[in-house]
mmCIF file of C-alpha atoms in Angstrom:
data_model
loop_
_atom_site.group_PDB
_atom_site.id
_atom_site.type_symbol
_atom_site.label_atom_id
_atom_site.label_comp_id
_atom_site.label_asym_id
_atom_site.label_seq_id
_atom_site.Cartn_x
_atom_site.Cartn_y
_atom_site.Cartn_z
ATOM 1 C CA MET A 1 195.940 122.515 38.391
ATOM 2 C CA SER A 2 195.386 119.557 40.698
ATOM 3 C CA SER A 3 192.080 117.787 41.215
ATOM 4 C CA SER A 4 192.053 118.923 44.850
ATOM 5 C CA THR A 5 192.257 122.547 43.709
ATOM 6 C CA ILE A 6 189.373 122.024 41.300
ATOM 7 C CA THR A 7 187.287 120.371 44.007
ATOM 8 C CA GLN A 8 187.846 123.266 46.388
ATOM 9 C CA THR A 9 186.855 125.996 43.912
ATOM 10 C CA PRO A 10 183.682 125.065 42.054
ATOM 11 C CA VAL A 11 181.680 127.943 40.632
ATOM 12 C CA ARG A 12 178.764 127.159 42.933
ATOM 13 C CA ASP A 13 180.743 127.815 46.196
ATOM 14 C CA ALA A 14 179.602 130.865 48.157
ATOM 15 C CA GLY A 15 183.031 132.469 47.913
ATOM 16 C CA GLN A 16 182.958 132.626 44.126
ATOM 17 C CA SER A 17 182.006 135.871 42.494
ATOM 18 C CA ARG A 18 178.700 136.452 40.785
ATOM 19 C CA THR A 19 180.627 137.130 37.573
ATOM 20 C CA ALA A 20 182.096 133.632 37.644
ATOM 21 C CA TRP A 21 178.653 132.093 38.132
ATOM 22 C CA ILE A 22 177.218 134.103 35.226
ATOM 23 C CA LEU A 23 180.154 132.999 33.076
ATOM 24 C CA PHE A 24 179.392 129.367 33.925
ATOM 25 C CA LEU A 25 175.750 129.848 32.991
ATOM 26 C CA VAL A 26 176.552 131.552 29.683
ATOM 27 C CA MET A 27 179.096 128.861 28.736
ATOM 28 C CA SER A 28 176.593 126.132 29.621
ATOM 29 C CA LEU A 29 173.856 127.712 27.534
ATOM 30 C CA VAL A 30 176.145 128.228 24.534
ATOM 31 C CA ALA A 31 177.478 124.668 24.745
ATOM 32 C CA GLY A 32 173.987 123.228 25.098
ATOM 33 C CA ALA A 33 172.510 125.352 22.301
ATOM 34 C CA ALA A 34 175.098 123.911 19.912
ATOM 35 C CA ILE A 35 173.421 120.490 20.174
ATOM 36 C CA PRO A 36 169.968 121.282 18.694
ATOM 37 C CA SER A 37 171.697 123.377 16.030
ATOM 38 C CA GLN A 38 173.916 120.426 15.166
ATOM 39 C CA GLY A 39 170.942 118.072 15.217
ATOM 40 C CA ARG A 40 168.925 120.296 12.871
ATOM 41 C CA ILE A 41 171.860 120.522 10.425
ATOM 42 C CA ASN A 42 172.684 116.811 10.542
ATOM 43 C CA SER A 43 169.026 115.906 10.124
ATOM 44 C CA ALA A 44 168.812 118.046 6.980
ATOM 45 C CA LEU A 45 172.031 116.507 5.669
ATOM 46 C CA ALA A 46 170.695 113.001 6.333
ATOM 47 C CA ALA A 47 167.519 113.855 4.412
ATOM 48 C CA GLU A 48 169.483 115.252 1.468
ATOM 49 C CA THR A 49 171.798 112.248 1.223
ATOM 50 C CA ALA A 50 169.152 109.672 2.243
ATOM 51 C CA ASP A 51 171.869 108.248 4.512
ATOM 52 C CA PRO A 52 171.954 109.013 8.287
ATOM 53 C CA PHE A 53 175.211 107.055 8.655
ATOM 54 C CA LEU A 54 176.936 109.265 6.094
ATOM 55 C CA ALA A 55 175.512 112.428 7.683
ATOM 56 C CA ALA A 56 176.873 111.460 11.108
ATOM 57 C CA LEU A 57 180.266 110.570 9.608
ATOM 58 C CA ILE A 58 180.487 113.863 7.708
ATOM 59 C CA SER A 59 179.623 115.815 10.859
ATOM 60 C CA PHE A 60 182.457 114.225 12.812
ATOM 61 C CA ALA A 61 184.895 114.341 9.896
ATOM 62 C CA VAL A 62 184.360 118.091 9.396
ATOM 63 C CA GLY A 63 184.864 118.644 13.131
ATOM 64 C CA LEU A 64 188.068 116.596 12.955
ATOM 65 C CA VAL A 65 189.419 118.687 10.064
ATOM 66 C CA LEU A 66 188.576 121.904 11.925
ATOM 67 C CA MET A 67 190.381 120.726 15.066
ATOM 68 C CA LEU A 68 193.428 119.658 13.024
ATOM 69 C CA VAL A 69 193.580 123.154 11.520
ATOM 70 C CA ILE A 70 193.269 124.777 14.972
ATOM 71 C CA VAL A 71 196.071 122.607 16.372
ATOM 72 C CA ALA A 72 198.370 123.147 13.386
ATOM 73 C CA ALA A 73 197.715 126.887 13.015
ATOM 74 C CA THR A 74 197.936 128.054 16.643
ATOM 75 C CA PRO A 75 200.968 128.021 18.951
ATOM 76 C CA ARG A 76 198.724 127.089 21.894
ATOM 77 C CA GLY A 77 197.284 124.167 19.958
ATOM 78 C CA ARG A 78 200.720 122.783 19.113
ATOM 79 C CA ALA A 79 202.034 123.372 22.640
ATOM 80 C CA THR A 80 199.133 121.637 24.385
ATOM 81 C CA MET A 81 199.287 118.630 22.046
ATOM 82 C CA ARG A 82 202.855 118.064 23.268
ATOM 83 C CA ARG A 83 201.440 117.494 26.765
ATOM 84 C CA VAL A 84 199.467 114.401 25.764
ATOM 85 C CA ARG A 85 202.308 111.888 25.810
ATOM 86 C CA PRO A 86 203.760 113.040 29.185
ATOM 87 C CA ALA A 87 200.265 112.986 30.725
ATOM 88 C CA LEU A 88 199.774 109.405 29.537
ATOM 89 C CA ALA A 89 203.222 108.381 30.779
ATOM 90 C CA ALA A 90 202.598 109.948 34.201
ATOM 91 C CA GLY A 91 199.214 108.262 34.561
ATOM 92 C CA GLU A 92 197.301 111.567 34.690
ATOM 93 C CA VAL A 93 195.427 110.374 31.611
ATOM 94 C CA ARG A 94 194.561 106.695 31.197
ATOM 95 C CA TRP A 95 194.559 105.291 27.683
ATOM 96 C CA TRP A 96 190.841 104.601 27.823
ATOM 97 C CA TYR A 97 190.097 108.298 28.408
ATOM 98 C CA LEU A 98 191.072 108.713 24.745
ATOM 99 C CA LEU A 99 188.048 106.645 23.696
ATOM 100 C CA ALA A 100 185.546 109.219 25.038
ATOM 101 C CA GLY A 101 184.820 110.355 21.484
ATOM 102 C CA CYS A 102 183.300 106.938 20.733
ATOM 103 C CA LEU A 103 180.477 107.862 23.116
ATOM 104 C CA GLY A 104 179.855 111.048 21.158
ATOM 105 C CA GLY A 105 179.800 109.068 17.932
ATOM 106 C CA TYR A 106 177.232 106.721 19.461
ATOM 107 C CA LEU A 107 175.031 109.672 20.458
ATOM 108 C CA VAL A 108 175.072 111.145 16.943
ATOM 109 C CA LEU A 109 174.399 107.761 15.364
ATOM 110 C CA THR A 110 171.557 107.049 17.796
ATOM 111 C CA GLN A 111 170.032 110.410 16.923
ATOM 112 C CA SER A 112 170.108 109.536 13.230
ATOM 113 C CA LEU A 113 168.675 106.050 13.753
ATOM 114 C CA THR A 114 165.864 106.650 16.251
ATOM 115 C CA ILE A 115 164.405 110.145 15.853
ATOM 116 C CA GLY A 116 162.517 109.182 12.715
ATOM 117 C CA MET A 117 160.710 106.417 14.622
ATOM 118 C CA ILE A 118 160.234 107.802 18.141
ATOM 119 C CA GLY A 119 160.181 111.542 17.394
ATOM 120 C CA VAL A 120 162.289 114.440 18.608
ATOM 121 C CA ALA A 121 160.296 114.888 21.823
ATOM 122 C CA VAL A 122 160.705 111.329 23.092
ATOM 123 C CA PHE A 123 164.346 111.331 21.996
ATOM 124 C CA THR A 124 164.977 114.548 23.953
ATOM 125 C CA VAL A 125 163.357 113.196 27.124
ATOM 126 C CA ALA A 126 165.356 109.956 26.872
ATOM 127 C CA VAL A 127 168.710 111.701 26.315
ATOM 128 C CA VAL A 128 168.144 114.320 29.018
ATOM 129 C CA THR A 129 167.094 111.663 31.533
ATOM 130 C CA GLY A 130 170.248 109.724 30.693
ATOM 131 C CA GLN A 131 172.421 112.826 31.006
ATOM 132 C CA THR A 132 170.926 113.685 34.393
ATOM 133 C CA LEU A 133 171.195 110.147 35.798
ATOM 134 C CA GLY A 134 174.683 109.826 34.357
ATOM 135 C CA GLY A 135 175.734 113.163 35.819
ATOM 136 C CA MET A 136 174.720 112.043 39.315
ATOM 137 C CA LEU A 137 176.369 108.637 38.860
ATOM 138 C CA TRP A 138 179.695 109.907 37.494
ATOM 139 C CA ASP A 139 179.929 112.649 40.128
ATOM 140 C CA ARG A 140 179.242 110.072 42.857
ATOM 141 C CA VAL A 141 181.892 107.584 41.652
ATOM 142 C CA GLY A 142 184.405 110.346 40.906
ATOM 143 C CA LEU A 143 184.789 109.900 37.142
ATOM 144 C CA GLY A 144 185.157 113.654 36.615
ATOM 145 C CA PRO A 145 188.327 115.654 37.297
ATOM 146 C CA GLY A 146 187.055 116.974 40.633
ATOM 147 C CA GLY A 147 186.840 113.489 42.144
ATOM 148 C CA ARG A 148 183.852 112.252 44.107
ATOM 149 C CA LYS A 149 181.150 114.797 44.805
ATOM 150 C CA ARG A 150 178.477 114.346 47.445
ATOM 151 C CA LEU A 151 174.938 114.462 46.085
ATOM 152 C CA SER A 152 173.492 117.271 48.160
ATOM 153 C CA PRO A 153 169.698 117.569 48.472
ATOM 154 C CA LEU A 154 169.747 120.702 46.306
ATOM 155 C CA ARG A 155 171.574 118.891 43.506
ATOM 156 C CA VAL A 156 169.125 115.980 43.608
ATOM 157 C CA ILE A 157 166.154 118.367 43.626
ATOM 158 C CA GLY A 158 167.679 120.272 40.729
ATOM 159 C CA ALA A 159 168.185 117.038 38.760
ATOM 160 C CA ILE A 160 164.565 115.972 39.333
ATOM 161 C CA LEU A 161 163.342 119.439 38.323
ATOM 162 C CA THR A 162 165.399 119.191 35.127
ATOM 163 C CA VAL A 163 163.745 115.950 34.011
ATOM 164 C CA LEU A 164 160.284 117.297 34.911
ATOM 165 C CA ALA A 165 161.005 120.527 33.038
ATOM 166 C CA VAL A 166 162.007 118.635 29.896
ATOM 167 C CA LEU A 167 158.866 116.493 30.090
ATOM 168 C CA TRP A 168 156.775 119.652 30.411
ATOM 169 C CA THR A 169 158.615 121.371 27.560
ATOM 170 C CA VAL A 170 158.103 118.555 25.041
ATOM 171 C CA SER A 171 154.636 117.515 26.301
ATOM 172 C CA PRO A 172 152.820 119.151 23.334
ATOM 173 C CA GLN A 173 154.763 116.845 20.991
ATOM 174 C CA LEU A 174 154.297 113.609 22.924
ATOM 175 C CA GLY A 175 151.820 111.407 21.123
ATOM 176 C CA ALA A 176 149.894 108.383 22.350
ATOM 177 C CA ASP A 177 150.691 106.082 19.414
ATOM 178 C CA HIS A 178 153.618 104.370 21.158
ATOM 179 C CA GLY A 179 154.132 101.023 22.827
ATOM 180 C CA GLY A 180 155.548 97.577 22.345
ATOM 181 C CA PRO A 181 158.990 96.139 23.037
ATOM 182 C CA GLU A 182 160.455 97.511 19.792
ATOM 183 C CA TRP A 183 159.470 101.079 20.706
ATOM 184 C CA LEU A 184 160.860 100.627 24.237
ATOM 185 C CA LEU A 185 164.172 99.421 22.805
ATOM 186 C CA LEU A 186 164.379 102.502 20.605
ATOM 187 C CA VAL A 187 163.846 104.684 23.694
ATOM 188 C CA ILE A 188 166.515 102.831 25.675
ATOM 189 C CA LEU A 189 169.127 103.532 22.984
ATOM 190 C CA PRO A 190 169.079 107.357 23.407
ATOM 191 C CA LEU A 191 168.728 106.934 27.186
ATOM 192 C CA LEU A 192 172.034 105.053 27.200
ATOM 193 C CA ALA A 193 173.453 107.668 24.828
ATOM 194 C CA GLY A 194 172.632 110.342 27.421
ATOM 195 C CA VAL A 195 174.412 108.389 30.161
ATOM 196 C CA GLY A 196 177.358 107.976 27.793
ATOM 197 C CA SER A 197 177.338 111.668 26.903
ATOM 198 C CA SER A 198 177.795 112.670 30.555
ATOM 199 C CA ALA A 199 180.623 110.115 30.846
ATOM 200 C CA GLN A 200 182.210 111.621 27.742
ATOM 201 C CA GLN A 201 182.167 115.064 29.337
ATOM 202 C CA ALA A 202 183.661 113.656 32.556
ATOM 203 C CA LEU A 203 186.552 112.020 30.698
ATOM 204 C CA ASN A 204 187.056 115.120 28.572
ATOM 205 C CA GLY A 205 187.205 117.152 31.783
ATOM 206 C CA ARG A 206 189.962 114.899 33.118
ATOM 207 C CA GLN A 207 191.917 115.367 29.906
ATOM 208 C CA SER A 208 191.373 119.119 29.916
ATOM 209 C CA ALA A 209 192.664 119.336 33.501
ATOM 210 C CA ALA A 210 195.725 117.214 32.657
ATOM 211 C CA TYR A 211 196.641 119.107 29.489
ATOM 212 C CA GLY A 212 195.705 122.569 30.761
ATOM 213 C CA SER A 213 193.519 123.056 27.685
ATOM 214 C CA PRO A 214 190.441 121.480 26.077
ATOM 215 C CA ILE A 215 192.092 121.468 22.632
ATOM 216 C CA PRO A 216 193.890 118.075 22.758
ATOM 217 C CA GLY A 217 190.917 116.255 24.262
ATOM 218 C CA THR A 218 188.538 117.758 21.690
ATOM 219 C CA LEU A 219 190.797 116.684 18.824
ATOM 220 C CA ILE A 220 191.161 113.180 20.247
ATOM 221 C CA ASN A 221 187.369 113.002 20.651
ATOM 222 C CA PHE A 222 186.869 113.693 16.974
ATOM 223 C CA ILE A 223 189.513 111.149 15.981
ATOM 224 C CA ALA A 224 187.836 108.398 18.016
ATOM 225 C CA GLY A 225 184.294 109.370 17.002
ATOM 226 C CA THR A 226 185.176 109.594 13.318
ATOM 227 C CA ALA A 227 186.817 106.156 13.451
ATOM 228 C CA VAL A 228 183.720 104.570 15.010
ATOM 229 C CA LEU A 229 181.345 106.214 12.545
ATOM 230 C CA LEU A 230 183.579 105.274 9.606
ATOM 231 C CA VAL A 231 183.349 101.608 10.600
ATOM 232 C CA ALA A 232 179.560 101.914 10.974
ATOM 233 C CA TYR A 233 179.283 103.578 7.555
ATOM 234 C CA LEU A 234 181.411 100.914 5.854
ATOM 235 C CA ILE A 235 179.192 98.203 7.355
ATOM 236 C CA LYS A 236 176.135 100.102 6.123
ATOM 237 C CA LEU A 237 177.681 100.370 2.635
ATOM 238 C CA GLY A 238 178.051 96.614 2.497
ATOM 239 C CA VAL A 239 174.402 96.143 3.422
ATOM 240 C CA GLY A 240 172.522 99.066 1.873
ATOM 241 C CA GLY A 241 174.767 100.657 -0.732
ATOM 242 C CA VAL A 242 175.442 104.323 -1.483
ATOM 243 C CA GLY A 243 172.870 107.058 -0.849
ATOM 244 C CA GLU A 244 172.274 110.287 -2.766
ATOM 245 C CA ALA A 245 174.867 112.858 -3.887
ATOM 246 C CA LEU A 246 176.220 115.349 -1.365
ATOM 247 C CA PRO A 247 174.565 118.796 -1.255
ATOM 248 C CA THR A 248 176.612 121.819 -2.309
ATOM 249 C CA ALA A 249 175.324 124.402 0.200
ATOM 250 C CA GLY A 250 177.947 125.070 2.863
ATOM 251 C CA TRP A 251 175.594 125.176 5.859
ATOM 252 C CA TYR A 252 174.970 121.436 5.609
ATOM 253 C CA TYR A 253 178.503 120.920 6.898
ATOM 254 C CA LEU A 254 178.364 123.119 10.010
ATOM 255 C CA GLY A 255 177.375 120.249 12.318
ATOM 256 C CA GLY A 256 181.027 119.447 12.999
ATOM 257 C CA PRO A 257 181.928 122.965 14.222
ATOM 258 C CA MET A 258 178.862 122.882 16.498
ATOM 259 C CA GLY A 259 180.220 119.646 17.966
ATOM 260 C CA CYS A 260 183.569 121.355 18.593
ATOM 261 C CA VAL A 261 181.786 124.030 20.640
ATOM 262 C CA PHE A 262 179.865 121.451 22.681
ATOM 263 C CA ILE A 263 182.849 119.195 23.396
ATOM 264 C CA GLY A 264 185.343 121.984 24.080
ATOM 265 C CA LEU A 265 183.162 124.079 26.377
ATOM 266 C CA GLY A 266 181.800 120.953 28.079
ATOM 267 C CA ALA A 267 185.311 119.830 28.979
ATOM 268 C CA VAL A 268 186.057 123.202 30.580
ATOM 269 C CA LEU A 269 182.766 123.277 32.495
ATOM 270 C CA VAL A 270 183.230 119.798 33.986
ATOM 271 C CA THR A 271 186.578 120.812 35.487
ATOM 272 C CA ARG A 272 184.903 123.743 37.225
ATOM 273 C CA VAL A 273 181.487 122.556 38.417
ATOM 274 C CA GLY A 274 181.359 118.778 38.106
ATOM 275 C CA VAL A 275 179.561 116.451 35.719
ATOM 276 C CA LEU A 276 175.996 116.848 36.981
ATOM 277 C CA LEU A 277 175.846 120.637 37.118
ATOM 278 C CA ALA A 278 177.605 120.965 33.743
ATOM 279 C CA ALA A 279 175.128 118.504 32.215
ATOM 280 C CA MET A 280 172.157 120.389 33.685
ATOM 281 C CA GLY A 281 173.433 123.729 32.416
ATOM 282 C CA MET A 282 173.905 122.301 28.933
ATOM 283 C CA ILE A 283 170.440 120.718 29.057
ATOM 284 C CA ALA A 284 169.024 124.198 29.701
ATOM 285 C CA GLY A 285 171.024 125.405 26.712
ATOM 286 C CA GLN A 286 169.632 122.593 24.566
ATOM 287 C CA LEU A 287 166.039 123.536 25.373
ATOM 288 C CA ILE A 288 166.611 127.268 24.913
ATOM 289 C CA GLY A 289 168.424 126.624 21.626
ATOM 290 C CA SER A 290 165.611 124.376 20.438
ATOM 291 C CA LEU A 291 163.024 126.984 21.408
ATOM 292 C CA LEU A 292 164.844 129.732 19.491
ATOM 293 C CA LEU A 293 165.234 127.506 16.440
ATOM 294 C CA ASP A 294 161.536 126.630 16.484
ATOM 295 C CA LEU A 295 160.639 130.324 16.731
ATOM 296 C CA ILE A 296 163.106 131.621 14.125
ATOM 297 C CA ILE A 297 163.475 128.653 11.739
ATOM 298 C CA PRO A 298 160.581 126.306 12.524
ATOM 299 C CA ALA A 299 160.945 122.722 11.359
ATOM 300 C CA PRO A 300 158.001 120.641 10.093
ATOM 301 C CA GLY A 301 156.020 119.350 13.061
ATOM 302 C CA SER A 302 157.606 121.724 15.584
ATOM 303 C CA VAL A 303 155.257 123.018 18.278
ATOM 304 C CA VAL A 304 155.777 126.075 20.510
ATOM 305 C CA THR A 305 153.194 126.448 23.270
ATOM 306 C CA THR A 306 152.991 127.945 26.743
ATOM 307 C CA ALA A 307 154.235 124.615 28.124
ATOM 308 C CA THR A 308 157.256 124.801 25.799
ATOM 309 C CA VAL A 309 158.249 128.242 27.076
ATOM 310 C CA LEU A 310 157.499 127.658 30.777
ATOM 311 C CA GLY A 311 159.196 124.241 30.763
ATOM 312 C CA THR A 312 162.312 125.812 29.263
ATOM 313 C CA LEU A 313 162.328 128.504 31.959
ATOM 314 C CA LEU A 314 161.938 125.794 34.622
ATOM 315 C CA THR A 315 165.215 124.217 33.479
ATOM 316 C CA LEU A 316 166.970 127.488 34.308
ATOM 317 C CA VAL A 317 165.352 127.418 37.759
ATOM 318 C CA ALA A 318 166.613 123.842 38.194
ATOM 319 C CA VAL A 319 170.181 124.888 37.334
ATOM 320 C CA VAL A 320 169.996 127.779 39.822
ATOM 321 C CA VAL A 321 168.705 125.439 42.558
ATOM 322 C CA ALA A 322 171.419 122.849 41.912
ATOM 323 C CA SER A 323 174.166 125.495 41.879
ATOM 324 C CA LEU A 324 173.232 126.999 45.252
ATOM 325 C CA PRO A 325 175.855 126.512 47.974
ATOM 326 C CA ASP A 326 175.551 123.329 50.017
ATOM 327 C CA GLY A 327 174.504 124.577 53.447
ATOM 328 C CA ARG A 328 175.841 121.574 55.344
ATOM 329 C CA ALA A 329 179.217 121.734 53.610
ATOM 330 C CA SER A 330 179.447 125.467 54.310
ATOM 331 C CA ARG A 331 178.684 124.888 58.017
ATOM 332 C CA ARG A 332 181.375 122.189 58.205
ATOM 333 C CA ARG A 333 183.937 124.537 56.660
ATOM 334 C CA GLY A 334 182.921 127.254 59.085
ATOM 335 C CA ALA A 335 183.267 124.898 62.040
ATOM 336 C CA GLY A 336 186.731 123.942 60.826
ATOM 337 C CA HIS A 337 187.827 127.553 61.121
#
């Protein structure tokens, strides 16, 4: 499938069926919900091992093993992996696309390093703001597989609504005991991680379009991310030594599979709707997933209020607004006929 074909058939176009739009929304919510689930698991693993670097490394390493099994055990996995070399040789995939997983590793590491000092609420606002700004930037410069996308007023309004909705959702958890250059630096780190996360999805979308499957790109993501986190962990070992023993309960190691869901579905979504809309849909999934976790398995310090619920619903409104057909583009197409 060529990039021109992808550009002409995004899910948000008026000619697309309602079923296709619902499928996009469901995939976005599932992909986004995997992130708070992964964060909750990795946070518990970090607490058990007293080592956030090791927890992040284990998460990526388990995801890497799972992807290796999928590739080795399925005919489709083996077939699509054989498309990587020809895609690189033809220039459909640049070598630096293969480093997208490093951005995911940075996001996981930033989560482990900063949440304890700035809190989950501030971290969420910073990452979501970065994802939204990054989504607009990468769509505008054409980093995603669909090429450059014009920032229609509805998309900009939807992006602004998304950031406001996240602020509203986490407002009960935002404290006033912040400030100083050190705190600001800690906020900038996850903000940059959010920008990088949207770039990761854009590059994964390009790979998915070139290979005809998200499997090779997802595997390559975990290879790159694991390598980066391994280096970070070895540096940490030299400075701080070994943490506690690994826990034996199996659920501590499910963070990697959650990452596979996020990366794989995200790569598919970007090829269909662009970086910004995919990011916004997954942001809605993150908030809904967090809300469900806080209701079903509340963590210490979690707060669910009216603002939490209404802010989460507002993110869905923002996604609907941003996915509405561009009236000016539709009129131009009509005039062309």
